[in-house]
Amino acid sequence: MKMSQVFSRTLREVPVGAESLGYGYLVRAGFIRQLGAGIFSLLPLGLRSIRKIEGIIRDEMEKIGGQEILMPVVNPADIWKETGRFYSIDREMSRFQDRVGRDMVLAMTHEECVTDIARFEIDSYKRLPQLVYQLQTKWRDDPRPRAGLIRVREFTMKDSYSFDRDYEGLKKQYLAHYHAYFRIFDRCALPSIAVGSDSGMMGGKIAHEYMYLSPIGEDTIITCAKCGYTANRQIATFVKEHTSEAELPLEEKFTPNCATIEELAEFLSIPKTKTAKALFMMGTFVDSTSGEEVQKLIVGIVRGDLDIEENKLQNAAKANALRPAHADEIKAAGMEPGFGSPIGCAKDVLVLVDDSVAHANNLVAGANKVDYHFLNTNFGRDYTGEVVDIASAVAGHLCSVCKNPLTQSKGIEIGNIFQLGTRYSESMNCMYQDEGGVRKPVVMGSYGIGVGRLLACLAEEYHDESGLQLPISAAPYQVHLVSLIKDTAIAEQVYKQLEDAGIEVLYDDRKESAGVKFADADLIGIPIRITLGNRSLKEGKVELKLRANPLEIHQIKLEDLTKDVHKIIADLQRAIHDSMYEREVGDEI
RNA sequence: CGGGGCGUUGCCUAGUGGCUAAGGCGCUUGCUUUGGGAGCAAGAAAUCGGAGGUUCGAGUCCUCUCGCCCCGACCA
């Protein structure tokens, strides 16, 4: 490609709003342009990178038996009503009516659609297992798009769906994805880890997220350095140590100006572990067949030194959504904000008690009266509720597997895999007959990768102060040919020679100064740069530099150019391949 | 959805009630230059996000509204 003809141009300055460096470079280098909040166009350079990444994904999906399909973005709402997600998913899914008033949705994922297809195609165990995948546009009306391509509303997703006769089969396909995903990220040269995760709106039980660790990430990952336990904080567990002592009588105590646990512990001169705190949330519960919504007050109780993990709370409550409860809603249920506890609360309140509290004695808790607390509250004696795990794991807590102190880090979710089970096949009647003629629900899995987000993460990982340095597997071109000579005939010839040899070349044929050309080459960051200048050409040579290693200059004879470039490309590709490694995966997945 | 910030030419900015809205980059034309964002000269390009209001006079003040960004809520 001749640079004089490239549709996009480069920008000298970072446009306003580009906070993260990688995003700023993707815009400056002309890979992407923003149309609206969380809505981007891919320009030729950006699309070439995306196509490279998609190529890797396709390759790895085919290797594990995936067959590519393409499902529609617009779905009739009927199938979403069948699974209940038409009602349970909030405004993140956009809905509209067609010309005759039928409910339609913009599918934000395709379990419903693919299950609808599968219930037609699959009727016998002989037609299982199956694996289909697609690369398709998703629209998710995210309330908070941010950081360029990291979190957008419209994006391309690779989603695959597996169908098996039983959980053994599902486990196989899940494991195949587990490895394939690592191979995909490795081939893109993006460092990644897999963490245990919440299944969220997908349903099902077992799920993993793939994370690119980055300080700009929005997810918190809890890790044990000793045994290798990793999990999203949303579900991470930890050891809650407790001692038991004889129960003491309940006692009301005047505790002025003690609305927080810190103030209370200081006022009473007790450790925070001897207190219990309450979090009041209003939960929305949706009937998945009628779509009827019910609101219910939820009280979460956790030991004073811990915090409540809202995701765990929502799961424990089996609520579709949570929001902080208003003061009047709390009071209406017989409790007092700031001095609240479930002691004496209304019957219809859902009380969820963390095991840290359920297994402790004589905790100080709110007396549901301003400026008063109870001393010596005991779960079971003074109040009841469901015992659950709703506490948030933080660095320093002990690993629930090996009791080693946990650490935490920030990550960006680049992919996820879910064992769906029969959640969709049962609600949509996707059945097969086994050898004995017994009808059984197909066992499903669902697996996603955000393609644009992957590129965004690569831009975060690979850049310096001059621009991008994308790895050769994801860079839009392999070679950037910078011509500084007046004689265009020679440059054209070198360009043609490289292209004819099957090398992807971006040829800077513009009538610009050397400085401009070099600056743009650095910005776009094609891995290999070849400079045609009078200095070297006098000796029949050209200069070659690697973007990642700008200090090392190679002088290459013109007649060896194609051969040498092929070798360097192969070396760069091999370096990525050599850094891949097989990860140990046990049966615990 | 709550809190905060910002909308001035293609991009980045200046402009705190007063003359024809200023500069840098980019763009066009000409000449010069050609190994790290060149020089000189001449140009084009802005209904100052939109609507309403206050005022003799509004980019500037007020109200409403739209958009974008950040923090939070949220989120596969």
XYZ file of C-alpha atoms (C1' of nucleotides) in Angstrom:
665
model
C 0.000 0.000 0.000
C 1.253 3.403 -0.888
C 1.031 5.783 1.994
C 0.088 8.642 -0.291
C -3.149 6.777 -0.923
C -3.994 5.632 2.595
C -7.436 6.891 3.571
C -6.548 7.927 7.096
C -4.009 10.443 8.196
C -1.887 10.664 11.274
C -2.386 13.251 13.969
C 0.380 15.168 15.658
C -1.553 15.746 18.811
C -3.626 13.527 21.027
C -7.315 14.386 20.610
C -9.104 15.509 23.758
C -10.583 12.723 25.777
C -7.965 10.119 24.907
C -6.852 9.286 28.418
C -5.116 5.969 27.949
C -1.898 5.953 25.930
C -2.794 3.009 23.745
C -6.088 4.594 22.750
C -4.359 7.881 21.980
C -1.925 6.146 19.651
C -4.636 4.139 17.890
C -6.361 7.432 17.116
C -3.200 9.345 16.211
C -1.927 6.554 13.974
C -5.242 6.486 12.133
C -6.442 3.034 13.166
C -9.764 4.162 14.581
C -12.072 7.172 14.656
C -14.809 7.851 17.151
C -18.375 8.477 16.051
C -20.110 8.617 19.408
C -19.766 7.407 22.985
C -18.542 3.839 22.715
C -18.998 3.826 18.948
C -15.977 3.609 16.663
C -15.088 3.160 13.032
C -12.153 1.041 12.011
C -10.035 2.681 9.333
C -7.888 0.669 6.903
C -4.921 0.248 9.256
C -7.108 -0.651 12.214
C -9.207 -3.042 10.171
C -6.087 -4.807 8.890
C -4.996 -5.382 12.485
C -8.448 -6.617 13.409
C -8.431 -8.974 10.419
C -5.098 -10.412 11.561
C -6.473 -11.047 15.023
C -9.636 -12.538 13.576
C -7.505 -14.787 11.396
C -5.754 -16.161 14.446
C -9.066 -16.668 16.206
C -10.571 -18.477 13.202
C -7.524 -20.681 12.916
C -7.655 -21.735 16.551
C -11.410 -22.209 16.526
C -11.198 -24.436 13.457
C -8.451 -26.426 15.178
C -10.822 -27.382 17.971
C -13.570 -28.282 15.526
C -15.414 -24.999 15.299
C -17.554 -24.310 12.253
C -18.076 -20.677 11.348
C -21.599 -19.378 11.022
C -23.155 -15.927 11.082
C -26.264 -15.141 13.054
C -28.437 -12.033 12.768
C -27.978 -8.957 14.935
C -31.717 -8.382 15.038
C -33.709 -11.072 16.807
C -37.451 -11.424 17.249
C -38.082 -10.989 20.970
C -39.996 -14.284 21.145
C -36.932 -16.437 21.683
C -35.687 -14.021 24.356
C -39.029 -14.321 26.079
C -38.690 -18.108 26.001
C -35.560 -17.952 28.124
C -36.826 -15.059 30.196
C -33.886 -12.857 29.361
C -36.156 -10.428 27.545
C -37.339 -9.523 31.033
C -34.275 -10.133 33.181
C -31.806 -8.090 31.145
C -32.140 -4.413 31.809
C -31.672 -1.555 29.387
C -28.273 -2.836 28.289
C -30.172 -4.683 25.578
C -31.819 -2.379 23.077
C -35.335 -3.191 21.980
C -37.605 -1.845 19.319
C -40.713 -2.783 17.426
C -40.853 -3.565 13.761
C -43.383 -2.002 11.383
C -46.229 -4.170 12.531
C -45.431 -3.787 16.214
C -43.590 -7.034 16.898
C -41.047 -6.825 19.722
C -37.492 -7.061 18.412
C -34.130 -6.918 20.147
C -30.578 -6.182 19.117
C -28.999 -9.428 20.228
C -26.195 -8.748 22.670
C -25.232 -12.419 22.676
C -26.566 -15.421 20.807
C -27.514 -18.252 23.133
C -31.179 -17.845 22.201
C -30.554 -17.680 18.480
C -28.099 -20.560 18.352
C -30.328 -22.699 20.561
C -33.222 -21.985 18.248
C -31.136 -23.247 15.344
C -29.832 -26.219 17.281
C -33.280 -27.443 18.299
C -34.020 -27.798 14.603
C -30.679 -29.249 13.504
C -30.012 -31.570 16.426
C -32.408 -34.375 17.228
C -30.164 -37.338 17.939
C -27.080 -38.175 19.962
C -25.552 -39.067 16.587
C -25.440 -35.372 15.720
C -23.475 -34.486 18.816
C -21.053 -33.013 19.760
C -21.123 -29.769 17.799
C -19.276 -26.489 17.941
C -20.193 -23.360 16.004
C -18.721 -19.884 16.187
C -19.146 -16.495 14.615
C -17.410 -13.146 14.410
C -20.208 -10.686 14.637
C -21.212 -7.214 15.666
C -22.698 -6.855 19.099
C -24.563 -3.850 20.418
C -24.648 -3.508 24.173
C -25.936 -0.237 25.493
C -23.349 -0.027 28.225
C -24.109 2.742 30.702
C -20.475 3.675 30.892
C -18.297 3.310 27.797
C -14.702 4.320 28.429
C -11.049 4.209 27.428
C -11.485 4.004 23.660
C -11.907 0.450 22.437
C -11.552 -1.017 25.930
C -15.202 -0.614 26.783
C -17.507 0.196 23.905
C -21.136 -0.229 23.014
C -20.732 -1.615 19.511
C -17.999 -4.156 18.942
C -17.044 -7.331 17.170
C -17.158 -10.451 19.228
C -16.106 -13.964 18.545
C -18.717 -16.086 20.202
C -18.821 -19.837 20.053
C -21.377 -22.317 21.298
C -20.857 -25.964 22.062
C -23.473 -28.705 22.135
C -22.977 -32.011 23.872
C -25.036 -34.933 25.078
C -23.638 -34.743 28.605
C -21.397 -32.838 30.970
C -18.425 -35.018 30.078
C -18.672 -33.746 26.531
C -19.167 -30.175 27.664
C -16.103 -30.437 29.852
C -14.048 -31.573 26.864
C -15.171 -28.658 24.719
C -14.691 -26.278 27.623
C -11.173 -27.507 28.132
C -10.491 -27.240 24.390
C -11.557 -23.601 24.537
C -9.545 -23.047 27.667
C -6.393 -23.952 25.781
C -7.413 -22.445 22.444
C -7.953 -19.082 24.123
C -4.492 -19.101 25.573
C -3.109 -19.978 22.144
C -5.051 -17.101 20.595
C -3.779 -14.557 23.113
C -0.270 -15.992 22.933
C -0.226 -15.752 19.149
C -1.327 -12.139 19.466
C 1.519 -11.792 21.989
C -0.901 -10.509 24.587
C -0.065 -11.638 28.118
C -3.127 -13.244 29.641
C -4.280 -15.192 32.638
C -7.456 -17.150 33.261
C -9.419 -16.547 36.420
C -12.458 -18.160 37.924
C -15.423 -15.888 37.352
C -19.049 -15.251 37.916
C -21.424 -16.457 35.245
C -23.533 -13.308 35.513
C -26.430 -13.052 33.114
C -25.250 -16.137 31.223
C -26.404 -18.523 33.877
C -24.657 -21.817 34.399
C -22.113 -22.599 37.028
C -18.515 -22.828 35.929
C -16.945 -19.908 34.129
C -13.538 -18.432 33.506
C -12.485 -15.013 32.382
C -9.291 -14.256 30.513
C -7.585 -11.188 31.806
C -4.912 -8.878 30.519
C -3.382 -7.442 33.646
C -3.262 -3.671 33.465
C -3.620 -0.800 35.898
C -6.347 0.662 33.664
C -8.374 -2.525 34.082
C -11.745 -2.402 35.786
C -11.802 -5.900 37.210
C -10.001 -6.850 40.375
C -8.297 -10.206 40.347
C -7.480 -12.057 43.541
C -4.473 -14.337 43.255
C -2.628 -16.768 45.473
C 1.041 -16.826 44.578
C 1.551 -20.142 46.323
C -1.138 -22.475 45.017
C -2.131 -20.549 41.907
C -5.702 -19.811 42.920
C -7.017 -16.922 40.834
C -10.507 -15.508 40.760
C -12.351 -12.367 39.957
C -13.066 -10.524 43.190
C -16.747 -10.891 42.302
C -16.541 -14.519 43.374
C -13.168 -14.867 45.133
C -13.269 -16.734 48.410
C -10.939 -16.501 51.385
C -10.501 -17.881 54.859
C -12.527 -16.153 57.544
C -10.988 -17.032 60.849
C -13.169 -16.935 63.892
C -13.094 -17.894 67.499
C -16.078 -18.879 69.519
C -16.854 -17.839 73.025
C -19.765 -18.178 75.388
C -22.794 -16.156 74.409
C -23.367 -13.082 76.562
C -26.704 -11.394 77.126
C -27.904 -8.806 74.621
C -27.424 -5.267 75.869
C -28.454 -1.935 74.395
C -25.751 0.717 74.548
C -25.776 4.461 73.941
C -23.206 5.122 71.227
C -23.376 8.773 70.144
C -21.881 9.820 66.775
C -21.042 6.269 65.779
C -22.569 5.905 62.354
C -19.537 4.121 60.929
C -17.761 0.980 62.046
C -14.526 2.937 62.594
C -16.210 5.366 64.971
C -18.032 2.572 66.749
C -14.931 0.422 67.266
C -13.003 3.397 68.558
C -15.797 4.520 70.873
C -16.152 1.058 72.414
C -12.403 0.299 72.251
C -12.990 -2.985 70.491
C -11.528 -4.405 67.288
C -13.629 -4.076 64.157
C -13.819 -7.872 64.053
C -16.098 -7.712 67.077
C -18.693 -5.747 65.150
C -21.187 -6.573 62.445
C -22.250 -4.205 59.741
C -25.315 -4.124 57.581
C -25.743 -3.152 53.939
C -29.225 -2.390 52.694
C -30.004 -3.036 49.078
C -33.227 -3.083 47.162
C -33.309 -6.164 44.981
C -35.325 -6.599 41.817
C -36.659 -10.081 41.301
C -38.120 -10.947 37.932
C -40.474 -13.781 37.212
C -38.924 -15.300 34.115
C -42.182 -16.532 32.660
C -44.426 -13.515 33.174
C -41.768 -10.806 33.303
C -43.344 -9.435 36.469
C -40.992 -7.491 38.695
C -40.952 -7.625 42.464
C -38.886 -5.375 44.706
C -37.605 -6.708 47.981
C -35.360 -5.239 50.649
C -32.171 -7.204 51.218
C -30.008 -6.844 54.320
C -26.478 -8.126 53.993
C -24.579 -8.653 57.251
C -20.821 -8.957 57.307
C -18.188 -8.717 60.012
C -17.109 -5.113 60.632
C -13.580 -5.516 59.274
C -14.875 -6.879 55.946
C -16.772 -5.369 53.062
C -19.700 -6.780 51.212
C -19.103 -7.894 47.633
C -22.251 -6.767 45.885
C -21.943 -9.351 43.148
C -21.865 -12.131 45.730
C -24.798 -10.544 47.496
C -26.800 -10.404 44.281
C -26.031 -14.050 43.521
C -26.884 -15.150 47.051
C -30.149 -13.242 46.872
C -30.844 -14.591 43.363
C -31.828 -11.048 42.453
C -31.813 -9.691 38.924
C -30.588 -6.293 40.006
C -29.559 -4.452 43.129
C -29.582 -0.833 44.061
C -28.841 0.886 47.348
C -31.994 1.108 49.425
C -33.395 4.510 50.297
C -33.534 5.575 53.938
C -37.329 5.505 54.009
C -37.391 1.962 52.625
C -35.037 0.841 55.397
C -37.103 2.593 58.062
C -40.319 1.120 56.688
C -38.864 -2.333 57.368
C -38.180 -1.396 60.972
C -34.475 -0.624 60.697
C -32.390 2.490 61.092
C -29.720 3.480 58.516
C -26.347 3.867 60.196
C -27.537 1.908 63.223
C -29.122 -0.982 61.409
C -29.283 -4.706 62.041
C -31.850 -7.379 61.215
C -32.811 -7.641 64.876
C -36.519 -6.993 65.004
C -36.846 -6.204 61.307
C -39.909 -6.835 59.178
C -40.656 -10.420 58.122
C -40.504 -9.867 54.388
C -36.881 -8.674 54.457
C -34.347 -11.033 52.909
C -31.575 -11.390 55.498
C -28.265 -12.704 54.166
C -25.636 -13.308 56.790
C -22.013 -13.798 55.876
C -20.460 -16.848 57.544
C -17.949 -14.504 59.195
C -20.837 -13.234 61.299
C -22.766 -16.477 61.590
C -19.758 -18.199 63.139
C -18.810 -15.390 65.529
C -20.215 -14.519 68.914
C -21.108 -11.419 70.810
C -20.753 -8.890 67.989
C -21.768 -5.284 68.315
C -24.536 -4.434 65.868
C -27.010 -1.646 65.262
C -29.998 -1.352 67.595
C -32.219 0.162 64.859
C -32.382 3.322 66.934
C -30.333 6.448 66.320
C -27.171 6.510 68.469
C -27.770 3.052 69.932
C -26.084 -0.312 69.300
C -26.572 -3.764 70.737
C -23.690 -5.440 72.491
C -23.327 -9.228 72.252
C -25.550 -9.980 69.292
C -25.546 -13.614 68.247
C -26.784 -15.055 65.002
C -29.423 -17.694 65.574
C -30.334 -16.388 69.011
C -31.126 -12.741 68.231
C -31.948 -12.966 64.541
C -31.950 -15.448 61.713
C -31.246 -15.417 58.044
C -29.574 -17.339 55.286
C -25.869 -18.053 55.896
C -23.899 -17.235 52.770
C -20.546 -15.938 51.556
C -20.926 -12.287 50.633
C -17.646 -10.817 51.875
C -15.203 -9.150 49.521
C -11.712 -10.642 49.295
C -8.821 -8.191 49.430
C -5.048 -8.505 49.374
C -3.787 -9.948 52.639
C -6.720 -12.256 53.208
C -5.795 -15.912 53.343
C -6.260 -18.235 50.394
C -9.179 -20.595 50.919
C -7.189 -23.373 49.259
C -3.771 -23.110 50.919
C -4.058 -20.301 53.501
C -1.294 -18.268 51.885
C -1.869 -14.461 51.866
C -3.695 -13.369 48.702
C -2.648 -10.553 46.404
C -4.809 -8.452 44.109
C -4.331 -6.802 40.735
C -6.318 -5.005 38.055
C -7.248 -6.613 34.779
C -9.163 -6.149 31.559
C -11.443 -8.980 30.538
C -10.552 -10.085 27.022
C -12.466 -13.332 26.873
C -14.692 -15.624 28.812
C -15.881 -19.195 28.766
C -19.057 -20.494 30.368
C -20.394 -23.934 31.077
C -24.018 -23.188 30.441
C -25.347 -26.659 31.026
C -29.015 -27.025 30.128
C -30.151 -23.517 31.066
C -31.038 -22.680 27.456
C -31.769 -26.105 26.021
C -34.348 -26.730 28.731
C -36.111 -23.403 28.482
C -36.101 -23.574 24.687
C -36.757 -27.294 24.361
C -33.545 -28.163 22.551
C -33.560 -31.937 22.993
C -31.922 -34.992 21.535
C -32.739 -38.661 21.808
C -30.145 -41.000 23.246
C -29.573 -44.629 22.252
C -32.463 -45.701 24.403
C -34.842 -43.244 22.771
C -34.910 -41.013 25.850
C -35.284 -37.294 25.159
C -32.629 -35.247 26.941
C -31.679 -31.594 26.910
C -28.532 -30.714 24.997
C -25.681 -29.593 27.269
C -24.272 -26.280 26.143
C -21.264 -24.043 26.563
C -20.706 -20.458 25.485
C -17.388 -18.763 24.806
C -16.545 -15.150 23.913
C -13.638 -12.963 22.874
C -13.832 -9.215 22.333
C -11.817 -8.615 19.185
C -11.546 -4.827 19.354
C -10.776 -4.941 23.029
C -7.965 -7.341 22.254
C -6.482 -4.793 19.851
C -6.917 -2.080 22.464
C -5.043 -4.192 24.996
C -2.252 -4.814 22.504
C -1.958 -1.056 22.014
C -1.709 -0.668 25.791
C 0.925 -3.360 26.057
C 2.980 -2.420 22.994
C 3.891 1.221 22.657
C 6.662 3.632 23.569
C 6.882 7.413 23.637
C 6.860 7.590 19.818
C 3.949 5.344 19.015
C 2.659 1.821 18.632
C 4.778 -1.313 18.454
C 2.236 -3.971 17.642
C 3.597 -7.508 17.330
C 3.972 -8.797 13.797
C 0.998 -11.128 14.216
C -1.342 -8.163 14.723
C 0.384 -5.276 12.935
C -1.405 -3.953 9.843
C 1.675 -4.494 7.672
C 4.907 -6.386 8.087
C 7.242 -3.844 6.524
C 7.235 -0.066 6.425
C 9.265 1.086 3.433
C 10.455 4.663 3.895
C 11.872 6.236 0.774
C 14.068 9.295 1.218
C 15.440 9.330 -2.299
C 14.362 11.473 -5.222
C 14.539 8.667 -7.700
C 11.107 7.138 -7.289
C 11.891 4.448 -9.849
C 14.292 2.688 -7.488
C 11.856 2.952 -4.571
C 8.987 1.670 -6.689
C 11.095 -1.240 -7.745
C 12.007 -2.188 -4.180
C 8.342 -1.863 -3.200
C 7.248 -4.102 -6.038
C 9.967 -6.610 -5.316
C 8.843 -6.960 -1.692
C 5.153 -7.147 -2.553
C 5.783 -9.704 -5.253
C 7.516 -11.801 -2.640
C 4.296 -11.856 -0.637
C 5.469 -9.374 1.961
C 2.925 -6.902 3.328
C 4.404 -3.471 2.702
C 3.333 0.004 3.626
C 5.356 2.199 1.266
C 5.844 5.833 2.214
C 6.013 7.443 -1.210
C 4.866 10.841 0.001
C 6.701 14.035 -0.769
C 7.370 14.684 2.882
C 10.507 15.440 4.821
C 12.467 12.595 6.329
C 11.409 13.702 9.799
C 7.720 13.461 8.989
C 8.132 10.023 7.465
C 10.118 8.650 10.365
C 7.730 10.113 12.900
C 4.753 8.534 11.139
C 6.560 5.222 10.825
C 7.235 5.247 14.571
C 3.643 6.200 15.295
C 2.079 3.456 13.189
C 4.729 1.097 14.451
C 5.017 -1.493 11.689
C 7.505 -4.059 13.068
C 10.107 -3.812 10.290
C 11.263 -0.526 8.798
C 13.298 -0.354 5.632
C 14.824 3.000 4.769
C 15.923 3.872 1.261
C 18.494 6.657 1.498
C 21.363 7.906 -0.608
C 23.893 7.005 2.066
C 23.348 3.280 1.873
C 22.182 3.086 -1.699
C 25.599 4.280 -2.877
C 26.885 0.967 -1.593
C 23.912 -0.915 -2.972
C 22.374 -1.315 0.452
C 19.279 -0.372 2.395
C 18.806 0.117 6.097
C 16.601 -2.118 8.158
C 15.440 -1.494 11.699
C 13.036 -3.231 14.003
C 10.437 -0.978 15.573
C 10.931 -2.736 18.863
C 14.676 -2.261 18.765
C 15.378 1.166 17.251
C 19.049 1.355 18.149
C 20.131 -1.613 16.084
C 20.564 -0.809 12.370
C 21.098 -3.502 9.768
C 22.644 -2.734 6.385
C 21.245 -5.105 3.816
C 22.352 -5.589 0.231
C 19.590 -4.854 -2.233
C 19.884 -8.247 -3.859
C 19.452 -9.987 -0.479
C 16.546 -7.836 0.629
C 13.608 -10.156 -0.014
C 15.383 -13.153 1.367
C 16.529 -11.315 4.492
C 13.140 -9.742 5.122
C 11.493 -13.134 4.857
C 13.942 -14.418 7.400
C 13.338 -11.544 9.786
C 9.575 -11.947 9.505
C 9.978 -15.630 10.254
C 12.215 -14.808 13.209
C 9.689 -12.392 14.636
C 6.902 -14.911 14.218
C 9.001 -17.641 15.758
C 9.825 -15.441 18.727
C 6.112 -15.097 19.435
C 5.595 -18.800 18.972
C 8.541 -19.694 21.195
C 7.184 -17.579 24.010
C 3.965 -19.601 23.980
C 3.815 -22.309 26.530
C 1.475 -25.053 27.458
C -0.295 -24.263 30.658
C -1.008 -26.892 33.207
C -4.686 -27.493 33.549
C -6.054 -29.967 36.002
C -9.418 -31.607 36.165
C -10.681 -28.974 38.559
C -11.981 -26.971 35.644
C -28.720 7.230 36.849
C -25.707 10.557 40.593
C -21.094 13.848 40.937
C -17.442 16.680 38.167
C -15.294 18.694 33.626
C -15.311 20.265 28.582
C -17.753 21.924 23.660
C -14.211 28.298 19.672
C -11.920 26.349 11.601
C -9.843 19.414 10.076
C -6.622 18.930 15.022
C -4.597 21.396 19.591
C -5.393 25.877 22.089
C -6.003 31.571 23.455
C -9.813 34.758 24.146
C -13.703 36.975 32.095
C -19.326 41.987 28.483
C -16.916 46.383 23.840
C -13.696 47.549 17.171
C -13.172 42.864 11.742
C -12.757 36.093 17.153
C -6.345 35.184 17.770
C -2.230 31.634 17.470
C 0.231 26.806 16.453
C -0.336 22.399 13.586
C -2.692 20.668 9.262
C -4.692 22.242 4.207
C -4.105 25.142 -0.906
C -0.571 27.878 -4.348
C 4.473 29.443 -5.586
C 9.740 29.327 -4.711
C 13.617 27.090 -1.835
C 14.848 22.597 1.051
C 15.389 16.928 1.440
C 18.378 11.254 6.855
C 14.201 12.702 12.534
C 7.719 16.453 12.692
C 12.053 22.198 7.027
C 12.131 27.878 5.332
C 9.882 32.176 3.022
C 5.597 34.310 0.809
C 0.470 34.421 -0.451
C -4.311 32.122 0.567
C -8.758 29.103 2.077
C -11.157 27.552 6.258
C -15.477 29.419 12.475
C -23.418 31.192 12.004
C -17.812 30.157 18.982
C -22.618 22.621 19.961
C -28.122 24.175 19.725
C -32.462 27.114 21.517
C -34.206 30.944 24.432
C -33.122 35.070 27.632
C -30.441 39.486 30.078
C -27.911 43.824 27.738
C -27.008 49.610 23.798
C -23.634 45.389 22.933
C -22.810 38.104 24.433
C -17.730 33.258 22.428
C -17.880 35.578 27.425
C -23.620 36.358 31.961
C -28.510 33.429 32.949
C -32.056 29.277 31.728
C -33.031 25.042 29.047
C -31.110 21.423 25.812
C -27.673 18.218 22.958
C -22.935 15.941 22.726
C -18.281 14.174 24.605
C -14.793 12.965 28.664
C -13.671 11.602 33.831
C -15.289 9.503 38.810
C -19.087 6.478 40.902
C -23.299 3.297 40.249
C -23.233 -0.377 36.225
C -21.039 -4.020 33.055
C -19.549 -10.944 30.003
